[in-house]
Coordinates of C-alpha atoms and ligand atoms in Angstrom, one line a residue:
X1 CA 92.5 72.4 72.8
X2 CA 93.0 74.5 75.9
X3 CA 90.7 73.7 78.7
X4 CA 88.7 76.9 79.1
X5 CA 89.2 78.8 83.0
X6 CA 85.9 80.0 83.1
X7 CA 85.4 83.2 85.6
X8 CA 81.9 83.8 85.4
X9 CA 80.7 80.0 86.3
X10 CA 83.2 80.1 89.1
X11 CA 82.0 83.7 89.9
X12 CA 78.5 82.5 90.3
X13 CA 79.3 79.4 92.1
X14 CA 81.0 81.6 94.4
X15 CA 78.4 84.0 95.1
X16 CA 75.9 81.6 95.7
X17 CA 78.7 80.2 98.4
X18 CA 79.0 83.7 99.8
X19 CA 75.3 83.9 99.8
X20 CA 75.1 80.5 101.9
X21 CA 77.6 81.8 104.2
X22 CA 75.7 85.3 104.7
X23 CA 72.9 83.7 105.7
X24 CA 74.1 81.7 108.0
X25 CA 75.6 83.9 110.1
X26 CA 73.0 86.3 109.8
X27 CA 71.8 85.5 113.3
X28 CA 75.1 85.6 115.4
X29 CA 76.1 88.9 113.6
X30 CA 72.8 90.7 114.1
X31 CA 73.7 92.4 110.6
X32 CA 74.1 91.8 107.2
X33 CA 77.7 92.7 105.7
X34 CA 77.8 96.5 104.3
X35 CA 79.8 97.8 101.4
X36 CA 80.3 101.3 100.4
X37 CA 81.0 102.0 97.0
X38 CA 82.7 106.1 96.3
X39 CA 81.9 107.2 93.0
X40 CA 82.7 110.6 92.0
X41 CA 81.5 112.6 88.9
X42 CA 80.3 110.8 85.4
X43 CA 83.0 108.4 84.0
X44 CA 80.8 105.8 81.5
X45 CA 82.5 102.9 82.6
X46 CA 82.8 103.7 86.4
X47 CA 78.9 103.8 86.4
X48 CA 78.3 100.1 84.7
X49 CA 80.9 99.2 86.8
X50 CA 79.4 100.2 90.0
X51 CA 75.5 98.9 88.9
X52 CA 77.3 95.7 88.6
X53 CA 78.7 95.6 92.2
X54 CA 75.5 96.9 93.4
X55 CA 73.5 93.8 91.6
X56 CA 76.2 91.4 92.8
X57 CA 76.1 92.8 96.3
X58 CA 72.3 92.3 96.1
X59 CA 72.6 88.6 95.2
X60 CA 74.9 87.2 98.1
X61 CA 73.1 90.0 100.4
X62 CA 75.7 92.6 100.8
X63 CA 73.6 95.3 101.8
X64 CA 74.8 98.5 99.3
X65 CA 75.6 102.0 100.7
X66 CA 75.9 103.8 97.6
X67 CA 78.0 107.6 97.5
X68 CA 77.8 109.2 94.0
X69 CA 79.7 112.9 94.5
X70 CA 79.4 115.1 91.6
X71 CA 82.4 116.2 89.6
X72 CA 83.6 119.0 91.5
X73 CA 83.4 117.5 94.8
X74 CA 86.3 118.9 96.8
X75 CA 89.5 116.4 98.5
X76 CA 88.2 117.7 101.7
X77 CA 84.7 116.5 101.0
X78 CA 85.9 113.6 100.5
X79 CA 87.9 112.5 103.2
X80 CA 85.1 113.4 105.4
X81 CA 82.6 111.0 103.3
X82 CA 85.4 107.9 104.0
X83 CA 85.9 109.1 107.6
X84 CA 82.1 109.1 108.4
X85 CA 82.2 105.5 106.6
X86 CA 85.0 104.1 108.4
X87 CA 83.5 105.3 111.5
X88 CA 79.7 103.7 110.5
X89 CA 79.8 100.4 111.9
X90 CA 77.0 98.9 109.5
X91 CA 79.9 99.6 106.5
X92 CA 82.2 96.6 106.6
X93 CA 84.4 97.6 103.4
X94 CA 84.5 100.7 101.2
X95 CA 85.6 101.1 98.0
X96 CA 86.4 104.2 95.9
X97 CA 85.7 104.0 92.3
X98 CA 88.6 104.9 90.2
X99 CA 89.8 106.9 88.0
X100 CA 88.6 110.0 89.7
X101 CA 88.0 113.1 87.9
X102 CA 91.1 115.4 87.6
X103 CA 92.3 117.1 90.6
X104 CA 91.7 114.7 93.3
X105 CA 94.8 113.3 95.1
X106 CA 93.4 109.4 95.0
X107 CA 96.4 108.2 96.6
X108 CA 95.9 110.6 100.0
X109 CA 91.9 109.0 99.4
X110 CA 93.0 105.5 99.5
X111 CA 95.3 106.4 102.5
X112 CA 92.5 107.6 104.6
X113 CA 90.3 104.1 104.5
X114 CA 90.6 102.0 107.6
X115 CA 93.0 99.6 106.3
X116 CA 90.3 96.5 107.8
X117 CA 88.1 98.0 105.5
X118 CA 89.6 98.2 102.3
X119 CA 88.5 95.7 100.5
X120 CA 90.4 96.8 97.7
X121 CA 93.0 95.5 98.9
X122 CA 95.4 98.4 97.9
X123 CA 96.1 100.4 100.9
X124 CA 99.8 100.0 101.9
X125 CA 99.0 98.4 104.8
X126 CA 97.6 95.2 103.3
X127 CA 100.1 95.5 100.4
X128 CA 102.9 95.4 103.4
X129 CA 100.7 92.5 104.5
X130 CA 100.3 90.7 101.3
X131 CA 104.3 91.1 101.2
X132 CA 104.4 89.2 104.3
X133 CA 102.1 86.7 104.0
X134 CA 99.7 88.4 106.8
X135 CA 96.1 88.1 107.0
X136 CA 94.4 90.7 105.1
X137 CA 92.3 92.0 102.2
X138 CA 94.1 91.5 99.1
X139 CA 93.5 93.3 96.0
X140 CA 90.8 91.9 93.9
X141 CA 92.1 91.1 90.4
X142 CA 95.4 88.6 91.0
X143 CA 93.1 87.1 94.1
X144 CA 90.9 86.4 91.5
X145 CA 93.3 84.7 89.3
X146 CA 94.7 82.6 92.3
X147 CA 91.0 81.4 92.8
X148 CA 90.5 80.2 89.3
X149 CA 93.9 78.3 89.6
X150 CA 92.8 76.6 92.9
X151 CA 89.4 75.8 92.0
X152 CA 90.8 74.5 88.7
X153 CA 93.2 72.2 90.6
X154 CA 96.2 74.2 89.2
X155 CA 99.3 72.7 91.2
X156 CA 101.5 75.8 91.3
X157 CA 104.4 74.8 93.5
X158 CA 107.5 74.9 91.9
X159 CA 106.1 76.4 88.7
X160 CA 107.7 78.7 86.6
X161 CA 105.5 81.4 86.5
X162 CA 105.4 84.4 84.3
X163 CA 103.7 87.5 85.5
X164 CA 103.9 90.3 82.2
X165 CA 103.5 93.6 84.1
X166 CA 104.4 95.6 87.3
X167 CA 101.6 97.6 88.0
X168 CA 100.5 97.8 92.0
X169 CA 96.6 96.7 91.0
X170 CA 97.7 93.2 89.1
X171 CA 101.2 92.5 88.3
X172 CA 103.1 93.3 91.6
X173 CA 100.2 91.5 93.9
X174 CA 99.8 89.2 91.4
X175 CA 103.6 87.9 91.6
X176 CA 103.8 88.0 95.4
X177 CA 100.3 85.6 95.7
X178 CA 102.2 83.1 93.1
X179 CA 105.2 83.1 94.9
X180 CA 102.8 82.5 98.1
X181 CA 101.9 79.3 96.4
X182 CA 105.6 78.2 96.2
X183 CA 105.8 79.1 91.9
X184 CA 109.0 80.3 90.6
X185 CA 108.3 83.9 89.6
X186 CA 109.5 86.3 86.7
X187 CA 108.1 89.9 86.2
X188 CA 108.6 91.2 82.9
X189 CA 107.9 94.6 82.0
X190 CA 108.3 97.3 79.5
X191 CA 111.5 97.2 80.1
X192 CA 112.3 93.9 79.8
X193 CA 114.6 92.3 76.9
X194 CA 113.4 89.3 74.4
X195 CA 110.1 89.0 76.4
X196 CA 109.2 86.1 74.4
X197 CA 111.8 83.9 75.1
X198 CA 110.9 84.3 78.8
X199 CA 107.3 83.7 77.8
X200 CA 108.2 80.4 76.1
X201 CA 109.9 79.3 79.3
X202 CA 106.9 80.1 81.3
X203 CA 104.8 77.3 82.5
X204 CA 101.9 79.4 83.7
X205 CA 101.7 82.9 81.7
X206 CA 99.6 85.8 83.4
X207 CA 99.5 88.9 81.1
X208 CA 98.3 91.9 82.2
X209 CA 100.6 94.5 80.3
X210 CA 97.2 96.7 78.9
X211 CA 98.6 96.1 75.6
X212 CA 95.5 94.5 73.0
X213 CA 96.8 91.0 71.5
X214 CA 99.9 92.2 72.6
X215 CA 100.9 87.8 72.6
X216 CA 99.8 85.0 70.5
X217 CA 101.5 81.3 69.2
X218 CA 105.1 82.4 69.3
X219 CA 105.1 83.4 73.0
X220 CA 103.4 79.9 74.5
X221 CA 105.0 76.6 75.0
X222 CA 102.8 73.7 74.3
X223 CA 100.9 72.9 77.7
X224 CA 101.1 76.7 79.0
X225 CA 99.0 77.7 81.4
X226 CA 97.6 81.4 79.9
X227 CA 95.8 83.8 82.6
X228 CA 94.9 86.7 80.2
X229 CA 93.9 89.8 82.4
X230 CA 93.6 92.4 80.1
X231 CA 90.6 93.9 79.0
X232 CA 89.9 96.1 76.0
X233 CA 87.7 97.3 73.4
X234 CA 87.9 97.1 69.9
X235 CA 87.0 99.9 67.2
X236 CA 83.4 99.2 66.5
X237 CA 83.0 97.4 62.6
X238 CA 79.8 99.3 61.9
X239 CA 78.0 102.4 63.3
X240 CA 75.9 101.7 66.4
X241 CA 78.3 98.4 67.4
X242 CA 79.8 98.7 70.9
X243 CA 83.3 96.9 69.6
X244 CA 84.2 93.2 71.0
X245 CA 86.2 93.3 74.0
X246 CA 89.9 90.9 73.8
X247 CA 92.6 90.6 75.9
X248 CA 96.5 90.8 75.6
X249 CA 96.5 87.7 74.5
X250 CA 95.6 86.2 70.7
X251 CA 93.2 83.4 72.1
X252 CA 92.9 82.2 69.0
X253 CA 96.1 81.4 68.2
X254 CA 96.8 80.4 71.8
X255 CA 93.8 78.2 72.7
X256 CA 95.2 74.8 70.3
X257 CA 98.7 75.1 72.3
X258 CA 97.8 76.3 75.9
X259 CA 96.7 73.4 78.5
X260 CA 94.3 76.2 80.0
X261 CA 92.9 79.4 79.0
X262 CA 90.8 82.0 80.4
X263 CA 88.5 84.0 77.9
X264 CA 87.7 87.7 77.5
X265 CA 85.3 88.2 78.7
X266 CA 84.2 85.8 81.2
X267 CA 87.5 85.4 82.7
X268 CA 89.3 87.2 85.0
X269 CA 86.8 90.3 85.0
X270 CA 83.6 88.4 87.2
X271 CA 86.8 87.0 89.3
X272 CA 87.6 90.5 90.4
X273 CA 84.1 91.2 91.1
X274 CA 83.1 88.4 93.0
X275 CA 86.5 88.6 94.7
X276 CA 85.4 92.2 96.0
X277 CA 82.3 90.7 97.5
X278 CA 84.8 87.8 99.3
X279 CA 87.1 90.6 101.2
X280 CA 83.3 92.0 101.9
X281 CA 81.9 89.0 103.6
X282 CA 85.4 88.2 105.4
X283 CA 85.7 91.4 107.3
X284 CA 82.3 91.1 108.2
X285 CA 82.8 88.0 109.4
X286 CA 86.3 88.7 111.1
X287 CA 84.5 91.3 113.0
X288 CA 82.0 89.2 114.4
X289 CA 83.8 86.3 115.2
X290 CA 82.4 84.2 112.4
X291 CA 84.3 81.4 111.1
X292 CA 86.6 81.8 108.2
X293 CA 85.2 82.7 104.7
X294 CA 86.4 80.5 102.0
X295 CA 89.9 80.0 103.9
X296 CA 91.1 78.2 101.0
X297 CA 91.4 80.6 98.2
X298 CA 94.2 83.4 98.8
Ligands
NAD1 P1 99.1 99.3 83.8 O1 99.1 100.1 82.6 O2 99.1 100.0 85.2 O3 100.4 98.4 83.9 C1 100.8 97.7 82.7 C2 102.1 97.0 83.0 O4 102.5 96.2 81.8 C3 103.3 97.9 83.3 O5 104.0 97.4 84.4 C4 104.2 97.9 82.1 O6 105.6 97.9 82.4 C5 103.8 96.5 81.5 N1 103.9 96.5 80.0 C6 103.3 97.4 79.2 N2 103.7 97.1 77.9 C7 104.5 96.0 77.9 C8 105.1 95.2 76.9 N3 105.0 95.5 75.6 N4 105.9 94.2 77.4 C9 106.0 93.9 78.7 N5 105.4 94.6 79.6 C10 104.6 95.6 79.3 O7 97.9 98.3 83.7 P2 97.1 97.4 84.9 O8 96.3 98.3 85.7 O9 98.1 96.5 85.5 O10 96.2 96.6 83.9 C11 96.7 95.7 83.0 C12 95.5 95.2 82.1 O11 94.6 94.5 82.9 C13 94.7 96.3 81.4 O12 94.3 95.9 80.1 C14 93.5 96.5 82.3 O13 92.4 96.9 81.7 C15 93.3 95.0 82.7 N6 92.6 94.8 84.0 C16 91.6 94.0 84.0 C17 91.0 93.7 85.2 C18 89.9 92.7 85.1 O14 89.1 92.6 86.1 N7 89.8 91.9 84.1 C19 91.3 94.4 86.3 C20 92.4 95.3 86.3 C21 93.0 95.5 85.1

């Protein structure tokens, strides 16, 4: 039976490490870290996603500074808002909610946050740095998955890792961190032919292709290491049921044949918040000479 990668323990374990950390430095810094979180107009899952950072700031003592534009808020509007927050020094990271409501050039938005302060991680600059290998924030979901590996005592060097999906947010990142770590990397992609004979050559597996259940027993050797990073809601059974969320991978044909697995939920998704709250806490640290924060994860 798989050995389950559990994200929310490790999640809360590192919050209450962050939280240690905050308080410690408290004192020298004068400050606590700030985070701004952009959200713009009414999308349903933007909002629970936000009161979530907001509650998980509030636990490791982030303080929150909170933007919520309506709908029709114009580009210009906008790009004053991240200019007046890259310019507040109490703000050590901002983040703007995505999607954003139609209209809005989000790629010119993300441009126009100081690149110290995106703790996205998904300005060009720190993806030119994450190329590299240079200090920087790096975008929240594959750092997440590199954290459960390392606190799970995942050896990746020289692994042959299999990241399914190219998108800038997960699978691009996420390959570049796993090479990092000295794995033999393959992308697969839409576009890629038999992807289950690469999958069954795979020693560590990280799916995020957005595709529900898109693999199960006939893509995993036995012993595979299975990162499952997608995240989606089922039809609902009855009237008034929300749906079960499941990944792109079958867990339950997977979880008798992989060595490690993580679950959806509980996975990756607390990973990629707590991680959030990490690039946080290190560039407020890194901009008041504070020691490293949690130098070991990626
Ligand atoms: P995306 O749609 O931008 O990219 C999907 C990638 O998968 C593309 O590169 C595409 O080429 C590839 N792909 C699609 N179908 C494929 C197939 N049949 N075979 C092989 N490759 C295929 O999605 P994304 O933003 O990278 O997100 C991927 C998944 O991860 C989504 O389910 C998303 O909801 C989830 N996600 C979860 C978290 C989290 O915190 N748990 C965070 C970000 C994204």
């Amino acid at each position: 039976m798989a050995l389950r990668l559990d994200g929310k323990a490790l999640a809360a374990q590192l919050e209450r490490e962050l939280e240690a950390r905050v308080r410690a430095g408290l004192g020298q810094a004068g400050r606590p870290p700030g985070l701004a979180v952009i959200r713009v107009g009414h999308d349903p899952a933007s909002a629970v996603y936000v009161a979530n950072k907001e509650r998980a700031c509030g636990r490791v003592g982030i303080r929150s500074f909170a933007t919520h534009q309506p709908a029709d808020t114009d580009q210009q509007t906008l790009l004053k808002t991240i200019q007046q927050l890259n310019r507040n020094p109490a703000v050590d990271g901002i983040l703007l909610q995505l999607p954003l409501p139609r209209g809005l050039d989000g790629r010119a938005l993300l441009l126009a946050i100081d690149p110290d302060k995106d703790v996205d991680g998904l300005h060009p600059l720190n993806l030119g740095r994450l190329l590299r290998g240079e200090q920087g924030p790096r975008s929240c979901t594959p750092a997440g998955v590199m954290a459960l590996l390392q606190r799970a005592g995942i050896a990746l060097e020289g692994k042959r890792a299999l990241v399914v999906g190219r998108s800038i947010l997960v699978g691009q990142p996420m390959a570049l961190m796993l090479q990092q770590a000295n794995a033999t990397v393959t992308v697969a992609h839409s576009c890629t032919v038999d992807l289950l004979a690469r999958c069954r050559e795979a020693e560590l597996l990280v799916v995020a292709a957005g595709r529900p259940g898109l693999l199960g027993a006939e893509a995993i050797s036995p012993g595979t290491v299975v990162v499952d990073v997608g995240i989606h809601r089922q039809p609902a059974q009855r009237e008034g049921d929300r749906g079960r969320l499941c990944g792109d991978v079958r867990a339950g044909e997977v979880e008798t044949l992989a060595s490690h697995l993580t679950p959806v939920p509980g996975g990756v998704g607390p990973m990629t918040v707590v991680m959030l709250l990490v690039n946080t806490v290190r560039c407020w640290a890194r901009s008041h000479a504070l020691d490293p924060v949690l130098p070991e994860l990626h």
